[in-house]
Each structure stands twice: as structure tokens, then as C-alpha cells.
Amino acid sequence: MSYNNIIADFDNGITTITINRPKKLNALNKETIAELHEAFKEADQDIDVKVIIITGSGEKAFVAGADISEFAHFDVNEGKLLAAKGQELLFDFVAHLSTPVIAAVNGFALGGGLELAMSCHIRVASDNARMGLPETSLGVIPGYGGTQRLPQLIGKGRAMELIMTAGMIDANTALGYGLVNHVSSQEELLPLAQKIAGKIMKNSSVAIASAIKAINGNYEDGVNGFELEINEFGNCFGTEDFGEGTTAFLEKRPADFPGK
């Protein structure tokens, strides 16, 4: 499928999605969000895709925020719909994909950009990355899950400060906060994400999908994460991957998971 604002490339089990609006610092507009939804959906449904990496074009920005010109004149109802549709199409959608998603944050990740990175399952950043949720400086709050996911990742107090000051933190601070897993040079960022993807791909994609579901369950209202874990654990016993994994272990050989 061809896109206007993103590039999706598949290679050796990995689909790399690049947001390609460098003149706009890869800012998210409606069209880009819709295209990202389709690219993530297509990759998640492709049995050959084991890991998805999302990054931004150029060396300045992962995503420098949302395209403010699209919603500057919205009223209350339009604002609510904007947030609801965005979360449904992209941010919540990515968080609940069965395929692991790694965000390779290669520069500014502000507003919707940081919210997109936080929706991903793993985050790595280049040493020039800068992250923040500056929405309160515009008279609004984060609307794509930022007020929920940031406290989950870095704690309530730090999230309160970062959101209320509309400030930015650098990559090493983000690493110390637990907002990103690793920091590398710009040149080594994608190779690092690919290295992590390679380790993931050695394991059962079926079990990984179950793990994502169980981990996410702990953060969902009305869901008992422990009960969900028990159910997903039990379900794994009915998979071909479980049979292969346990047999390979007992036979002292690497597993060749069928992904079923």
C-alpha cells in the first residue's frame, strides 16, 4: 500500500514504519494518523511480521507534536471527538497490538509524538532526543493518552511536574526516569532497535502476544491482571508453539516456533 506521509518497509521479519513529514518535523495530522493506523494494522495481520519499529525521518524529530493548525478552532465537542478518534485509531490501537512495537525516538518527541512513543511496547532513544508534553502551554492537556501513560511509566509526581511545567527532558533523563529503555547515538539507534527485535523474534510470537495482553490488563479498569495472566498462561498450553518450545528444551536444541 502506498502512503503520502509515511514509509513502511519489511525486511527479515521486521516492518519499519517511518513518519515522513520532515518539513513539518513529522507532526501528526489526521491523514498521517489514518495512514499509521493502516500500516500498523497491515503489519499486525501479516504472519511474517514479528516486530514493528516506528521512527521519524531525518535527524531532528521523531514526532514534534500534533498539527495544531487542524484543531486550533475546534469547539468542545470537536475536541472530545478528536481525542477519542485519535486514541481509537492509533494510540490505544498500537498499545494493544499483538505484534511487539519498538519506538526508535530519533529527536524531538513532543505532545502527540511522546504519546505515540509511550503507546509502543518498548522505547529506545538517540542521545539528541528531547521529550515532553507541552500541551498546557497551549491551554489544553494531553489528549492521546499522555495523562494516563506518563504516570504509569515515570510515576505520578514526575508526570505532574512534566505536564504542568510543559517542560522537556533529555534522553538520559528519560532513561533515568524509565521512560526509555536504552539511549544510543543517532547512528546506532535503528541498529539497536533491530538488535532488540532480533532477540524478540527468537521467541514464540503467540506467547509474546499473550504477554502483551496480560501486561496491558493490569492497567485497564475492571480487569484483574492476575486472572488474565492465569487465563493467558493456560491458553498457551493449547498452542503449537508450547509443544515446540517444551520439546526443544527437553531435546536441548533451539526452538523453531511455528507461530501457532
Tab-separated table of C-alpha atoms in Angstrom:
chain	number	residue	atom	x	y	z
A	1	MET	CA	0.000	0.000	0.000
A	2	SER	CA	1.282	3.491	-0.868
A	3	TYR	CA	1.193	6.375	1.604
A	4	ASN	CA	1.667	10.131	1.426
A	5	ASN	CA	3.140	10.743	4.878
A	6	ILE	CA	4.780	7.515	5.969
A	7	ILE	CA	7.060	4.806	4.612
A	8	ALA	CA	6.600	1.131	5.535
A	9	ASP	CA	9.417	-1.306	4.756
A	10	PHE	CA	9.573	-5.035	5.533
A	11	ASP	CA	12.852	-6.896	5.947
A	12	ASN	CA	13.658	-10.186	7.652
A	13	GLY	CA	10.653	-10.286	9.967
A	14	ILE	CA	10.665	-6.567	10.829
A	15	THR	CA	8.380	-3.870	9.448
A	16	THR	CA	9.885	-0.415	9.907
A	17	ILE	CA	7.381	2.433	9.721
A	18	THR	CA	8.921	5.873	9.177
A	19	ILE	CA	6.858	9.024	9.602
A	20	ASN	CA	7.981	11.074	6.630
A	21	ARG	CA	7.000	14.735	7.057
A	22	PRO	CA	10.446	16.262	7.708
A	23	LYS	CA	9.407	19.813	6.773
A	24	LYS	CA	6.736	19.605	9.498
A	25	LEU	CA	9.117	17.804	11.897
A	26	ASN	CA	6.910	14.736	11.340
A	27	ALA	CA	3.943	16.344	13.100
A	28	LEU	CA	0.818	14.212	13.287
A	29	ASN	CA	-2.186	15.333	11.271
A	30	LYS	CA	-5.401	13.425	10.552
A	31	GLU	CA	-4.074	11.928	7.348
A	32	THR	CA	-0.870	10.734	8.998
A	33	ILE	CA	-2.776	9.169	11.904
A	34	ALA	CA	-5.053	7.357	9.432
A	35	GLU	CA	-2.063	6.125	7.423
A	36	LEU	CA	-0.282	4.938	10.563
A	37	HIS	CA	-3.408	3.020	11.571
A	38	GLU	CA	-3.462	1.217	8.244
A	39	ALA	CA	0.275	0.474	8.301
A	40	PHE	CA	0.160	-0.908	11.841
A	41	LYS	CA	-2.968	-2.933	11.035
A	42	GLU	CA	-1.418	-4.414	7.907
A	43	ALA	CA	1.810	-5.312	9.707
A	44	ASP	CA	-0.018	-6.843	12.656
A	45	GLN	CA	-2.071	-9.070	10.358
A	46	ASP	CA	0.974	-10.269	8.390
A	47	ILE	CA	2.171	-13.580	9.840
A	48	ASP	CA	5.690	-12.874	8.540
A	49	VAL	CA	5.985	-9.690	10.607
A	50	LYS	CA	7.354	-10.473	14.051
A	51	VAL	CA	8.283	-6.952	15.242
A	52	ILE	CA	7.332	-3.412	14.200
A	53	ILE	CA	9.725	-0.468	14.564
A	54	ILE	CA	8.361	3.094	14.370
A	55	THR	CA	10.644	6.095	13.839
A	56	GLY	CA	10.743	9.540	12.230
A	57	SER	CA	12.516	10.740	9.111
A	58	GLY	CA	15.551	12.954	9.392
A	59	GLU	CA	17.708	13.641	12.441
A	60	LYS	CA	15.648	16.327	14.179
A	61	ALA	CA	12.367	14.754	15.187
A	62	PHE	CA	10.571	11.511	15.912
A	63	VAL	CA	7.294	13.428	16.027
A	64	ALA	CA	7.359	17.065	17.144
A	65	GLY	CA	3.684	17.037	18.109
A	66	ALA	CA	0.268	17.281	16.545
A	67	ASP	CA	-0.547	19.601	13.663
A	68	ILE	CA	-2.100	22.428	15.714
A	69	SER	CA	-3.481	24.189	12.642
A	70	GLU	CA	-6.003	21.359	12.222
A	71	PHE	CA	-7.744	21.887	15.563
A	72	ALA	CA	-6.995	25.443	16.706
A	73	HIS	CA	-10.619	26.493	16.120
A	74	PHE	CA	-12.372	23.358	17.426
A	75	ASP	CA	-15.204	23.612	19.967
A	76	VAL	CA	-15.733	21.346	22.994
A	77	ASN	CA	-17.462	18.503	21.158
A	78	GLU	CA	-14.964	18.585	18.295
A	79	GLY	CA	-12.123	18.435	20.814
A	80	LYS	CA	-13.583	15.393	22.548
A	81	LEU	CA	-14.095	13.653	19.212
A	82	LEU	CA	-10.522	14.484	18.151
A	83	ALA	CA	-9.101	12.790	21.253
A	84	ALA	CA	-11.473	9.819	21.106
A	85	LYS	CA	-10.833	9.076	17.433
A	86	GLY	CA	-7.090	9.545	17.785
A	87	GLN	CA	-6.903	7.132	20.693
A	88	GLU	CA	-9.070	4.590	18.879
A	89	LEU	CA	-7.235	4.761	15.554
A	90	LEU	CA	-3.650	4.972	16.731
A	91	PHE	CA	-2.606	5.273	20.354
A	92	ASP	CA	-4.767	2.623	22.031
A	93	PHE	CA	-4.609	0.599	18.825
A	94	VAL	CA	-0.804	0.423	18.968
A	95	ALA	CA	-0.742	-0.298	22.703
A	96	HIS	CA	-2.938	-3.369	22.206
A	97	LEU	CA	-1.352	-4.800	19.066
A	98	SER	CA	-0.347	-8.435	19.357
A	99	THR	CA	2.882	-7.678	17.466
A	100	PRO	CA	5.603	-6.013	19.581
A	101	VAL	CA	6.224	-2.365	18.680
A	102	ILE	CA	9.536	-0.603	19.318
A	103	ALA	CA	9.696	3.195	19.157
A	104	ALA	CA	13.074	4.443	17.913
A	105	VAL	CA	12.916	8.044	19.133
A	106	ASN	CA	15.363	9.899	16.914
A	107	GLY	CA	14.894	13.512	18.069
A	108	PHE	CA	12.045	15.609	19.408
A	109	ALA	CA	9.117	13.583	20.759
A	110	LEU	CA	6.670	16.201	21.940
A	111	GLY	CA	2.933	16.108	22.626
A	112	GLY	CA	1.383	13.520	20.361
A	113	GLY	CA	4.875	12.314	19.470
A	114	LEU	CA	5.669	11.334	23.032
A	115	GLU	CA	2.177	9.895	23.386
A	116	LEU	CA	2.834	7.718	20.331
A	117	ALA	CA	6.160	6.554	21.755
A	118	MET	CA	4.501	5.759	25.088
A	119	SER	CA	1.878	3.681	23.267
A	120	CYS	CA	4.638	1.435	21.962
A	121	HIS	CA	5.759	-1.568	23.959
A	122	ILE	CA	9.457	-0.626	24.061
A	123	ARG	CA	11.214	2.724	23.614
A	124	VAL	CA	14.816	3.469	22.658
A	125	ALA	CA	16.148	6.974	22.053
A	126	SER	CA	19.051	8.714	20.391
A	127	ASP	CA	21.199	10.911	22.607
A	128	ASN	CA	19.841	14.065	20.939
A	129	ALA	CA	16.222	13.190	21.744
A	130	ARG	CA	14.083	15.610	23.716
A	131	MET	CA	10.728	14.594	25.161
A	132	GLY	CA	7.811	16.405	26.730
A	133	LEU	CA	4.095	17.116	26.843
A	134	PRO	CA	3.795	20.884	26.241
A	135	GLU	CA	0.012	20.982	25.857
A	136	THR	CA	-0.688	23.100	28.953
A	137	SER	CA	1.292	25.919	27.321
A	138	LEU	CA	-1.427	25.916	24.641
A	139	GLY	CA	-4.315	25.933	27.119
A	140	VAL	CA	-5.132	22.255	26.717
A	141	ILE	CA	-3.996	18.919	28.166
A	142	PRO	CA	-2.543	15.812	26.513
A	143	GLY	CA	-5.447	14.077	24.786
A	144	TYR	CA	-3.917	10.971	23.262
A	145	GLY	CA	-3.319	9.077	26.495
A	146	GLY	CA	-0.483	11.204	27.872
A	147	THR	CA	-2.055	11.888	31.267
A	148	GLN	CA	-2.520	8.134	31.753
A	149	ARG	CA	0.590	6.518	30.299
A	150	LEU	CA	3.185	9.010	31.541
A	151	PRO	CA	2.396	8.420	35.262
A	152	GLN	CA	2.387	4.663	34.634
A	153	LEU	CA	5.893	4.898	33.201
A	154	ILE	CA	7.629	7.519	35.364
A	155	GLY	CA	5.409	7.931	38.434
A	156	LYS	CA	2.721	10.434	39.384
A	157	GLY	CA	4.937	13.184	40.800
A	158	ARG	CA	7.311	13.383	37.852
A	159	ALA	CA	4.404	13.198	35.404
A	160	MET	CA	2.605	16.025	37.206
A	161	GLU	CA	5.707	18.195	37.012
A	162	LEU	CA	6.446	17.447	33.380
A	163	ILE	CA	2.862	18.108	32.279
A	164	MET	CA	2.257	21.195	34.431
A	165	THR	CA	5.561	22.867	33.526
A	166	ALA	CA	5.177	21.912	29.843
A	167	GLY	CA	8.891	21.180	30.021
A	168	MET	CA	11.219	18.893	28.096
A	169	ILE	CA	13.664	16.281	29.308
A	170	ASP	CA	16.708	14.941	27.507
A	171	ALA	CA	17.344	11.328	26.597
A	172	ASN	CA	19.495	10.500	29.619
A	173	THR	CA	16.910	11.951	31.993
A	174	ALA	CA	14.250	9.912	30.213
A	175	LEU	CA	16.441	6.842	30.708
A	176	GLY	CA	16.793	7.581	34.415
A	177	TYR	CA	13.036	8.051	34.723
A	178	GLY	CA	12.334	4.740	32.980
A	179	LEU	CA	10.610	6.469	30.079
A	180	VAL	CA	13.010	4.835	27.596
A	181	ASN	CA	14.848	1.519	27.870
A	182	HIS	CA	18.103	2.470	26.170
A	183	VAL	CA	19.947	5.504	24.772
A	184	SER	CA	22.357	5.361	21.842
A	185	SER	CA	23.952	7.604	19.264
A	186	GLN	CA	21.845	8.682	16.298
A	187	GLU	CA	23.777	6.304	14.039
A	188	GLU	CA	23.271	3.309	16.301
A	189	LEU	CA	19.590	3.903	17.086
A	190	LEU	CA	17.977	1.750	14.397
A	191	PRO	CA	20.625	-0.994	14.727
A	192	LEU	CA	19.850	-1.043	18.466
A	193	ALA	CA	16.111	-1.354	17.809
A	194	GLN	CA	16.831	-4.107	15.285
A	195	LYS	CA	19.043	-5.921	17.798
A	196	ILE	CA	16.232	-5.924	20.355
A	197	ALA	CA	13.816	-7.055	17.627
A	198	GLY	CA	16.169	-9.924	16.789
A	199	LYS	CA	16.104	-11.141	20.381
A	200	ILE	CA	12.300	-10.937	20.431
A	201	MET	CA	11.995	-12.906	17.193
A	202	LYS	CA	13.779	-15.908	18.706
A	203	ASN	CA	10.800	-16.453	20.992
A	204	SER	CA	7.201	-17.542	20.472
A	205	SER	CA	5.117	-14.841	18.790
A	206	VAL	CA	1.993	-16.483	20.248
A	207	ALA	CA	3.367	-16.301	23.793
A	208	ILE	CA	4.515	-12.722	23.235
A	209	ALA	CA	1.012	-11.705	22.128
A	210	SER	CA	-0.370	-13.294	25.304
A	211	ALA	CA	2.226	-11.480	27.420
A	212	ILE	CA	1.303	-8.118	25.879
A	213	LYS	CA	-2.363	-8.769	26.630
A	214	ALA	CA	-1.661	-9.795	30.227
A	215	ILE	CA	0.652	-6.853	30.954
A	216	ASN	CA	-1.800	-4.354	29.475
A	217	GLY	CA	-4.597	-5.866	31.541
A	218	ASN	CA	-3.040	-4.583	34.747
A	219	TYR	CA	-3.660	-1.013	33.576
A	220	GLU	CA	-7.257	-1.438	32.442
A	221	ASP	CA	-10.241	-0.580	34.628
A	222	GLY	CA	-12.314	-3.571	35.657
A	223	VAL	CA	-9.669	-6.091	34.620
A	224	ASN	CA	-7.974	-8.368	37.149
A	225	GLY	CA	-4.492	-8.691	35.727
A	226	PHE	CA	-3.692	-11.809	37.729
A	227	GLU	CA	-6.787	-13.605	36.467
A	228	LEU	CA	-5.994	-12.535	32.921
A	229	GLU	CA	-2.470	-13.862	33.331
A	230	ILE	CA	-3.820	-17.229	34.538
A	231	ASN	CA	-6.118	-17.466	31.507
A	232	GLU	CA	-3.410	-16.491	29.038
A	233	PHE	CA	-0.937	-18.846	30.694
A	234	GLY	CA	-3.424	-21.693	30.333
A	235	ASN	CA	-4.214	-20.789	26.735
A	236	CYS	CA	-0.536	-21.123	25.849
A	237	PHE	CA	-0.731	-24.826	26.674
A	238	GLY	CA	-3.056	-25.317	23.707
A	239	THR	CA	-0.654	-23.836	21.165
A	240	GLU	CA	1.772	-25.499	18.783
A	241	ASP	CA	4.436	-23.075	19.990
A	242	PHE	CA	4.181	-24.515	23.510
A	243	GLY	CA	4.656	-28.023	22.180
A	244	GLU	CA	7.662	-26.962	20.133
A	245	GLY	CA	9.177	-24.863	22.897
A	246	THR	CA	8.987	-27.525	25.576
A	247	THR	CA	10.106	-30.288	23.217
A	248	ALA	CA	13.087	-28.224	22.066
A	249	PHE	CA	14.040	-27.514	25.678
A	250	LEU	CA	13.924	-31.197	26.629
A	251	GLU	CA	15.857	-32.140	23.498
A	252	LYS	CA	18.413	-29.394	24.229
A	253	ARG	CA	18.056	-27.693	20.847
A	254	PRO	CA	16.892	-24.227	19.675
A	255	ALA	CA	13.131	-23.968	19.216
A	256	ASP	CA	11.675	-23.435	15.763
A	257	PHE	CA	8.355	-21.821	16.626
A	258	PRO	CA	5.572	-22.160	14.024
A	259	GLY	CA	3.753	-19.111	15.416
A	260	LYS	CA	0.553	-21.065	16.061
